[in-house]
Amino acid sequence: MSVWSAFIQLIRRDLVLALRRRSELANPILFFVMVIVLFPLGIGAEPNLLARMAPGIVWVSALLAALLSMDAIFRSDFEDGTLEQLLLSAQPLPVLILAKVSAHWLVTGLPLLIVAPLLAVFLGMSETALGALLISLALGTPVLSLIGTIGVALTVGLRRGGVILSLLVLPLYVPVLIFGASMVDSAATGLSFSGQIYILAAFLALALSLAPVAAASALRISLS
Amino acid sequence: MNIFMKWFHRLGSPPWFYNISGKLIPWFAVTTILTLVVGMYGGLILAPADYQQGDSFRIIYVHVPAAWMSLFIYIVMAVAGAISLVWRMKMADVMLISSASVGASFTFIALVTGSLWGKPMWGTYWTWDARLTSELLLLFLYFGIIALYNAVEDRQTASRAVAVLTLVGVVNIPIIHYSVEWWNTLHQGTTVARMDGPAMDSSMLWPLLTMAVCFKLYYIWVLLVKARAELLSREINNGWVRELVGGKANG
């Protein structure tokens, strides 16, 4: 089997598995929506205040939703032994991990993009800000998934991996949060945000090329 | 085999390290205390008060060396992590994990002294200044490393996992640093006094450099002590530890 077809097969397998468990599919989206609903309840529903804080609120919520769903990427495969078979397979592990991350992002990251317009309405964001939000989420959430994969790979064998995972991964998420939120912020105040697009794209390129390798070596250590 | 490789292999041998570090520790202890006394005397008594900040500036003799050490130790850990992953050297693992808590302490000291200095100078204990924020994130990275090490039961696996995490962190530290700097300048502009003011007078500078040397020596001292303890607990089932302990118990 060529590397490419292994990549496609693994994505297809993960997507089929995810679609068979539809209730789990909805969880990250529900979490994302509910966290965002909590903010107006907590800080007051004044439209100006909400519009000012919207970029940060949406990005922090997206980050938390991404973090929450991260744990599932290897969990079931680890429990039924599939992960060990992936490690033993003849295909390069980083490529397989990239396939798993891609499938995971399609199931958990992409839905955030789909519900984002609804939340933009909740928070009173303008149309240009919404456009910037969609671009920033499209570029940023894959980076969150890729970085998170390294953390999950390090903690997959642990019983209480969840708390440690957030401790490991959150500091590494900070740059994405900063540039994602500042991009939406710039758009909301009518400034150009092309700089942030380039930087987020650069993060994505860096994460795409390095994170699978790091996650592969972390996984080999965790399962050794 | 050339001399360097021989030295490198010897360094990887726990009994040899245990032996040599035992002999080195007193030297580092003495030089640490010596430089501490000289540096503190120079900084607290000899150096003149700053024309703007008065005596408050003297906190830099702890703050700045601690901040330097916080980054320096992380780099040492990353190098040790790389060595551990490439050559599977036991000593590199020990060095890496023994450094983590020292590094976290220095980062904490830098933050605390910084905020104590910030209260009279900036009028607030905490401001979301770029340097403060990236130092705080560095502290979180240290905590993550320590937490991961403690969470994995098998020491060998734990060390290698920590080595990977440290290397991931070292790629990220510049990114985090520059993003935070950029974020800060975007939102606030320069409301906060910049650290990189006028060049320092030599009467203020030499105690600072002495303290920096002192902190480095202290790090090596503590590192050796911690590494020896870590080594003993790891190698508890090996012959040389039994010999060491047994010999002392009998004698």
Coordinates of C-alpha atoms in Angstrom, one line a residue:
Chain A
M1 CA 0.0 0.0 0.0
S2 CA 1.4 3.4 -0.9
V3 CA 1.8 6.1 1.7
W4 CA -0.9 8.2 0.1
S5 CA -3.5 5.5 0.0
A6 CA -2.8 4.6 3.6
F7 CA -3.3 8.2 4.5
I8 CA -6.7 8.3 2.7
Q9 CA -7.8 4.9 4.2
L10 CA -7.0 6.0 7.7
I11 CA -8.9 9.3 7.3
R12 CA -11.9 7.4 5.8
R13 CA -11.8 4.9 8.6
D14 CA -11.8 7.6 11.3
L15 CA -14.6 9.5 9.6
V16 CA -16.7 6.4 9.4
L17 CA -16.1 5.6 13.1
A18 CA -17.0 9.2 14.0
L19 CA -20.1 9.2 12.0
R20 CA -21.3 6.0 13.7
R21 CA -21.2 7.8 17.0
R22 CA -23.2 10.9 16.2
S23 CA -23.9 12.0 19.7
E24 CA -20.2 12.4 20.4
L25 CA -19.9 14.5 17.3
A26 CA -22.2 17.2 18.7
N27 CA -20.4 17.5 22.0
P28 CA -17.6 19.9 21.1
I29 CA -20.1 22.1 19.2
L30 CA -22.4 22.2 22.2
F31 CA -19.6 23.0 24.5
F32 CA -18.4 25.8 22.2
V33 CA -21.9 27.3 22.0
M34 CA -22.6 27.0 25.8
V35 CA -19.3 28.6 26.8
I36 CA -20.1 31.5 24.6
V37 CA -23.6 31.8 26.0
L38 CA -22.1 31.9 29.5
F39 CA -20.1 35.1 28.7
P40 CA -23.0 37.5 28.2
L41 CA -24.6 36.0 31.3
G42 CA -21.5 36.6 33.3
I43 CA -20.4 40.0 32.1
G44 CA -23.7 41.6 31.2
A45 CA -25.5 41.8 27.9
E46 CA -24.6 45.4 26.9
P47 CA -24.1 45.3 23.1
N48 CA -21.1 47.6 23.0
L49 CA -19.2 45.6 25.6
L50 CA -20.1 42.3 24.0
A51 CA -19.0 43.5 20.5
R52 CA -15.7 44.7 22.0
M53 CA -15.0 41.4 23.7
A54 CA -16.4 39.1 21.0
P55 CA -13.2 38.2 19.3
G56 CA -11.5 37.1 22.5
I57 CA -14.6 35.3 23.8
V58 CA -15.0 33.3 20.6
W59 CA -11.3 32.4 20.4
V60 CA -11.0 31.4 24.0
S61 CA -14.1 29.2 23.6
A62 CA -12.8 27.7 20.4
L63 CA -9.5 26.9 22.2
L64 CA -11.3 25.3 25.1
A65 CA -13.5 23.3 22.8
A66 CA -10.5 22.1 20.8
L67 CA -8.7 21.2 24.0
L68 CA -11.7 19.3 25.3
S69 CA -12.1 17.2 22.2
M70 CA -8.3 16.5 21.9
D71 CA -8.4 13.6 24.3
A72 CA -10.6 11.5 22.0
I73 CA -8.1 11.5 19.1
F74 CA -6.2 8.4 20.3
R75 CA -8.5 7.2 23.2
S76 CA -10.5 4.5 21.6
D77 CA -7.6 3.4 19.4
F78 CA -5.5 3.1 22.4
E79 CA -8.1 1.1 24.3
D80 CA -8.7 -1.5 21.5
G81 CA -5.1 -1.8 20.5
T82 CA -5.4 -0.2 17.1
L83 CA -2.8 2.4 18.0
E84 CA -0.2 -0.3 18.5
Q85 CA -1.0 -1.7 15.1
L86 CA -0.5 1.7 13.6
L87 CA 2.9 1.9 15.3
L88 CA 3.8 -1.5 13.9
S89 CA 2.6 -0.7 10.4
A90 CA 5.0 -0.3 7.5
Q91 CA 3.8 3.2 6.8
P92 CA 5.7 6.2 8.3
L93 CA 4.0 7.0 11.6
P94 CA 4.1 10.9 11.1
V95 CA 1.9 10.5 8.0
L96 CA -0.5 8.2 9.8
I97 CA -0.7 10.7 12.7
L98 CA -1.3 13.5 10.2
A99 CA -4.2 11.5 8.8
K100 CA -5.7 11.0 12.3
V101 CA -5.3 14.7 13.0
S102 CA -7.0 15.6 9.7
A103 CA -9.9 13.3 10.4
H104 CA -10.1 14.6 13.9
W105 CA -10.1 18.2 12.8
L106 CA -12.8 17.5 10.2
V107 CA -15.0 16.1 13.0
T108 CA -14.3 18.6 15.7
G109 CA -12.7 21.7 14.2
L110 CA -14.8 22.2 11.1
P111 CA -18.1 22.2 13.0
L112 CA -16.9 25.2 15.0
L113 CA -16.5 27.1 11.7
I114 CA -20.1 26.1 10.8
V115 CA -21.6 27.4 14.1
A116 CA -19.4 30.5 14.3
P117 CA -21.9 32.7 12.3
L118 CA -24.6 31.9 14.8
L119 CA -22.4 32.9 17.6
A120 CA -21.3 36.1 15.8
V121 CA -25.0 37.1 15.8
F122 CA -25.3 36.4 19.5
L123 CA -22.3 38.6 20.2
G124 CA -23.3 41.3 17.8
M125 CA -20.2 41.0 15.5
S126 CA -20.1 42.9 12.2
E127 CA -19.9 41.1 8.8
T128 CA -16.3 41.9 8.2
A129 CA -15.4 40.6 11.7
L130 CA -17.3 37.4 10.9
G131 CA -15.4 36.9 7.7
A132 CA -12.1 37.4 9.6
L133 CA -13.3 35.1 12.3
L134 CA -14.0 32.3 9.8
I135 CA -10.6 32.7 8.2
S136 CA -8.8 32.8 11.5
L137 CA -10.6 29.7 12.8
A138 CA -10.0 27.9 9.5
L139 CA -6.2 28.6 9.9
G140 CA -6.0 28.4 13.6
T141 CA -8.0 25.4 14.8
P142 CA -5.9 22.9 12.7
V143 CA -2.8 24.3 14.5
L144 CA -4.6 23.7 17.9
S145 CA -5.4 20.1 16.8
L146 CA -1.8 19.5 15.7
I147 CA -0.2 20.9 18.9
G148 CA -2.8 19.1 21.0
T149 CA -1.9 15.8 19.3
I150 CA 1.6 16.1 20.7
G151 CA 0.2 16.5 24.2
V152 CA -2.2 13.6 23.8
A153 CA 0.5 11.4 22.4
L154 CA 2.6 12.2 25.5
T155 CA -0.3 11.5 27.9
V156 CA -2.2 8.7 26.2
G157 CA -1.2 5.9 28.5
L158 CA -1.9 7.8 31.6
R159 CA -5.0 7.3 33.7
R160 CA -5.5 11.0 34.6
G161 CA -4.1 12.4 31.4
G162 CA -6.8 15.0 30.9
V163 CA -5.7 17.6 33.5
I164 CA -2.0 17.2 32.6
L165 CA -2.9 17.5 28.9
S166 CA -4.3 21.0 29.5
L167 CA -1.2 22.0 31.5
L168 CA 1.1 20.8 28.7
V169 CA -0.8 22.3 25.8
L170 CA -2.3 25.6 26.9
P171 CA 1.0 27.6 27.0
L172 CA 1.7 26.3 23.5
Y173 CA -1.8 27.5 22.4
V174 CA -1.1 31.1 23.4
P175 CA 0.4 32.4 20.1
V176 CA -2.6 31.0 18.1
L177 CA -5.0 32.7 20.5
I178 CA -3.2 36.0 20.3
F179 CA -3.1 36.2 16.6
G180 CA -6.5 34.6 16.0
A181 CA -8.2 37.1 18.4
S182 CA -6.2 40.1 17.2
M183 CA -7.2 39.3 13.6
V184 CA -10.9 39.4 14.4
D185 CA -10.3 42.5 16.5
S186 CA -8.5 44.3 13.7
A187 CA -11.4 43.4 11.3
A188 CA -13.9 44.6 13.8
T189 CA -12.2 48.0 14.1
G190 CA -11.9 48.3 10.3
L191 CA -8.1 47.7 10.1
S192 CA -6.3 45.5 7.6
F193 CA -5.7 42.0 9.0
S194 CA -3.6 40.5 6.3
G195 CA -0.6 40.4 8.6
Q196 CA -2.3 38.1 11.0
I197 CA -3.4 35.8 8.2
Y198 CA 0.2 35.4 7.1
I199 CA 1.3 34.7 10.6
L200 CA -1.4 32.2 11.3
A201 CA -0.7 30.5 8.0
A202 CA 3.0 30.4 9.0
F203 CA 2.0 28.7 12.3
L204 CA -0.1 26.2 10.3
A205 CA 2.8 25.4 8.0
L206 CA 5.2 25.0 10.9
A207 CA 2.8 22.8 12.9
L208 CA 1.9 20.7 9.8
S209 CA 5.6 19.9 9.2
L210 CA 6.8 19.5 12.8
A211 CA 4.0 18.4 15.0
P212 CA 3.3 15.0 13.4
V213 CA 7.0 14.1 13.8
A214 CA 7.0 15.2 17.4
A215 CA 3.8 13.4 18.1
A216 CA 5.1 10.2 16.4
S217 CA 8.1 10.1 18.7
A218 CA 6.0 10.9 21.7
L219 CA 3.6 8.1 20.8
R220 CA 6.4 5.6 20.5
I221 CA 7.7 6.6 23.9
S222 CA 4.2 6.4 25.5
L223 CA 3.5 3.0 24.1
S224 CA 6.9 1.5 24.6
Chain B
M1 CA 38.2 6.8 20.2
N2 CA 39.3 10.3 20.7
I3 CA 39.5 12.1 24.1
F4 CA 36.3 13.9 23.7
M5 CA 34.3 10.7 23.0
K6 CA 36.0 9.0 25.9
W7 CA 35.0 11.9 28.2
F8 CA 31.5 11.8 26.8
H9 CA 31.1 8.1 27.5
R10 CA 32.5 8.5 31.0
L11 CA 30.0 11.3 31.6
G12 CA 27.3 8.8 30.8
S13 CA 28.4 6.4 33.5
P14 CA 26.4 6.9 36.7
P15 CA 29.1 5.6 39.2
W16 CA 31.7 7.8 37.6
F17 CA 29.4 10.8 37.8
Y18 CA 28.4 10.1 41.3
N19 CA 32.0 9.9 42.3
I20 CA 33.2 13.0 40.6
S21 CA 30.2 15.1 41.5
G22 CA 30.7 14.3 45.2
K23 CA 34.2 15.8 44.9
L24 CA 33.0 18.9 43.0
I25 CA 30.0 19.9 45.1
P26 CA 32.1 21.5 48.0
W27 CA 33.9 23.6 45.4
F28 CA 30.7 24.9 43.9
A29 CA 29.2 25.5 47.3
V30 CA 32.2 27.6 48.4
T31 CA 32.4 29.6 45.2
T32 CA 28.6 30.2 45.2
I33 CA 28.7 31.6 48.8
L34 CA 31.8 33.7 48.0
T35 CA 30.3 35.3 44.9
L36 CA 27.0 35.7 46.7
V37 CA 28.7 37.7 49.5
V38 CA 30.8 39.8 47.1
G39 CA 27.9 40.4 44.8
M40 CA 25.5 41.3 47.6
Y41 CA 28.0 43.6 49.2
G42 CA 28.7 45.3 45.9
G43 CA 25.1 45.5 45.0
L44 CA 23.5 46.5 48.3
I45 CA 26.2 48.7 49.8
L46 CA 28.9 49.8 47.3
A47 CA 26.7 50.6 44.4
P48 CA 25.2 54.1 44.5
A49 CA 21.5 54.6 44.6
D50 CA 19.8 55.2 41.2
Y51 CA 19.1 58.8 40.5
Q52 CA 15.5 58.0 39.5
Q53 CA 14.6 54.8 41.3
G54 CA 16.5 55.3 44.5
D55 CA 17.3 52.1 46.4
S56 CA 14.5 50.2 44.8
F57 CA 16.6 49.4 41.8
R58 CA 18.8 47.1 43.9
I59 CA 16.3 44.3 43.4
I60 CA 17.8 43.8 40.0
Y61 CA 20.7 42.0 41.6
V62 CA 18.3 39.2 42.3
H63 CA 15.7 39.8 39.6
V64 CA 17.8 40.0 36.5
P65 CA 20.1 37.0 37.2
A66 CA 17.0 34.9 38.1
A67 CA 15.4 35.9 34.8
W68 CA 18.5 35.0 32.9
M69 CA 18.7 31.7 34.7
S70 CA 15.1 30.9 33.9
L71 CA 15.9 30.9 30.2
F72 CA 19.4 29.5 30.5
I73 CA 18.1 26.4 32.4
Y74 CA 15.4 25.8 29.9
I75 CA 18.1 25.8 27.2
V76 CA 20.3 23.4 29.2
M77 CA 17.2 21.1 29.6
A78 CA 16.5 21.2 25.9
V79 CA 20.1 20.3 25.1
A80 CA 19.9 17.5 27.7
G81 CA 16.6 16.4 26.2
A82 CA 18.2 16.2 22.7
I83 CA 21.1 14.2 24.0
S84 CA 18.8 11.9 25.8
L85 CA 16.7 11.2 22.8
V86 CA 19.6 10.8 20.4
W87 CA 22.1 8.8 22.5
R88 CA 19.8 7.4 25.2
M89 CA 22.1 8.7 27.8
K90 CA 20.9 8.1 31.4
M91 CA 22.8 11.1 32.8
A92 CA 21.1 13.4 30.3
D93 CA 17.7 12.3 31.6
V94 CA 18.8 12.9 35.2
M95 CA 20.2 16.3 34.4
L96 CA 17.0 17.3 32.5
I97 CA 14.6 16.4 35.3
S98 CA 16.9 17.7 38.1
S99 CA 17.0 21.0 36.3
A100 CA 13.3 21.4 35.9
S101 CA 12.4 22.4 39.5
V102 CA 15.4 24.7 39.8
G103 CA 14.4 26.4 36.6
A104 CA 10.8 26.7 37.8
S105 CA 12.1 28.3 41.1
F106 CA 14.2 30.8 39.3
T107 CA 11.3 31.7 37.0
F108 CA 9.1 32.2 40.1
I109 CA 11.7 34.3 41.8
A110 CA 12.0 36.5 38.7
L111 CA 8.3 37.0 38.6
V112 CA 7.9 37.7 42.3
T113 CA 10.9 40.1 42.5
G114 CA 9.6 41.7 39.3
S115 CA 6.2 42.4 40.8
L116 CA 7.6 43.6 44.1
W117 CA 9.7 46.1 42.1
G118 CA 6.8 47.0 39.9
K119 CA 4.6 48.1 42.8
P120 CA 6.7 51.3 43.7
M121 CA 7.9 51.8 40.1
W122 CA 4.9 51.2 38.0
G123 CA 2.3 51.5 40.8
T124 CA 1.0 48.0 40.3
Y125 CA 2.1 44.5 41.2
W126 CA 1.1 43.1 37.8
T127 CA 0.9 44.5 34.4
W128 CA 0.4 42.5 31.2
D129 CA 3.8 43.6 30.0
A130 CA 5.2 41.4 27.3
R131 CA 8.2 40.2 29.4
L132 CA 6.1 39.5 32.4
T133 CA 3.6 37.5 30.4
S134 CA 6.2 35.4 28.5
E135 CA 8.0 34.7 31.8
L136 CA 4.6 33.6 33.3
L137 CA 4.1 31.2 30.3
L138 CA 7.6 29.9 30.8
L139 CA 6.7 29.1 34.4
F140 CA 3.6 27.1 33.1
L141 CA 5.9 25.2 30.7
Y142 CA 8.1 24.3 33.6
F143 CA 5.1 23.1 35.6
G144 CA 3.9 21.1 32.6
I145 CA 7.3 19.3 32.4
I146 CA 7.3 18.6 36.1
A147 CA 3.7 17.4 36.1
L148 CA 4.3 15.1 33.1
Y149 CA 7.3 13.6 34.7
N150 CA 5.5 12.9 37.9
A151 CA 2.4 11.4 36.1
V152 CA 4.3 8.7 34.2
E153 CA 5.2 5.9 36.5
D154 CA 8.1 4.3 34.7
R155 CA 11.1 6.6 35.1
Q156 CA 12.7 5.7 31.8
T157 CA 9.5 6.4 29.9
A158 CA 8.9 9.6 31.9
S159 CA 12.3 11.0 31.1
R160 CA 11.9 10.4 27.4
A161 CA 8.4 11.9 27.3
V162 CA 9.7 14.9 29.2
A163 CA 12.6 15.2 26.7
V164 CA 10.1 15.4 23.8
L165 CA 8.0 17.9 25.6
T166 CA 11.1 20.1 26.4
L167 CA 12.1 20.1 22.7
V168 CA 8.6 21.0 21.6
G169 CA 8.7 23.8 24.2
V170 CA 12.0 25.1 23.0
V171 CA 10.6 25.5 19.4
N172 CA 7.7 27.4 20.9
I173 CA 9.5 29.7 23.3
P174 CA 10.6 32.2 20.7
I175 CA 7.2 32.0 19.0
I176 CA 5.4 32.6 22.4
H177 CA 7.8 35.4 23.2
Y178 CA 7.4 37.3 20.0
S179 CA 3.6 36.8 19.8
V180 CA 3.3 38.2 23.4
E181 CA 5.5 41.1 22.5
W182 CA 3.5 41.9 19.4
W183 CA 0.2 41.4 21.3
N184 CA 1.3 43.9 23.9
T185 CA 2.4 46.6 21.5
L186 CA -0.8 46.2 19.6
H187 CA -3.0 46.8 22.5
Q188 CA -1.2 49.1 24.9
G189 CA 1.6 50.9 23.3
T190 CA 4.4 52.0 25.6
T191 CA 2.6 52.9 28.8
V192 CA 5.1 51.0 30.8
A193 CA 8.7 52.1 31.5
R194 CA 11.1 50.2 29.3
M195 CA 13.7 48.1 30.9
D196 CA 16.4 48.9 28.3
G197 CA 17.1 52.3 29.5
P198 CA 20.5 54.1 29.7
A199 CA 23.6 52.0 29.9
M200 CA 24.5 51.1 33.4
D201 CA 27.4 52.6 35.3
S202 CA 30.2 50.1 36.0
S203 CA 29.8 50.5 39.7
M204 CA 26.3 49.1 39.3
L205 CA 27.2 46.6 36.6
W206 CA 29.9 44.6 38.2
P207 CA 27.8 43.4 41.2
L208 CA 25.1 42.4 38.7
L209 CA 27.6 40.3 36.7
T210 CA 29.0 38.8 39.9
M211 CA 25.5 37.8 41.0
A212 CA 24.9 36.3 37.6
V213 CA 28.0 34.1 38.0
C214 CA 26.8 33.3 41.5
F215 CA 23.4 32.1 40.3
K216 CA 25.1 30.0 37.7
L217 CA 27.4 28.4 40.3
Y218 CA 24.4 27.9 42.6
Y219 CA 22.5 26.2 39.8
I220 CA 25.4 23.8 39.1
W221 CA 25.7 23.1 42.9
V222 CA 22.0 22.3 43.4
L223 CA 21.9 20.4 40.1
L224 CA 24.7 18.1 41.2
V225 CA 23.1 17.5 44.6
K226 CA 19.7 16.8 43.0
A227 CA 21.2 14.7 40.2
R228 CA 23.0 12.5 42.8
A229 CA 19.9 11.9 44.7
E230 CA 17.9 11.2 41.6
L231 CA 20.7 8.8 40.4
L232 CA 20.7 6.9 43.6
S233 CA 16.9 6.4 43.6
R234 CA 17.0 5.3 40.0
E235 CA 19.9 3.0 40.2
I236 CA 18.8 1.5 43.5
N237 CA 19.0 -2.0 42.1
N238 CA 22.4 -1.7 40.6
G239 CA 25.6 -3.1 42.0
W240 CA 27.4 0.1 42.5
V241 CA 24.7 1.7 44.7
R242 CA 24.5 -1.5 46.9
E243 CA 28.2 -1.4 47.2
L244 CA 28.1 2.3 48.2
V245 CA 25.3 1.8 50.7
G246 CA 26.4 -1.5 52.0
G247 CA 30.0 -0.3 52.4
K248 CA 28.9 2.6 54.5
A249 CA 26.5 0.5 56.6
N250 CA 29.2 -2.1 57.4
G251 CA 31.9 0.5 58.0

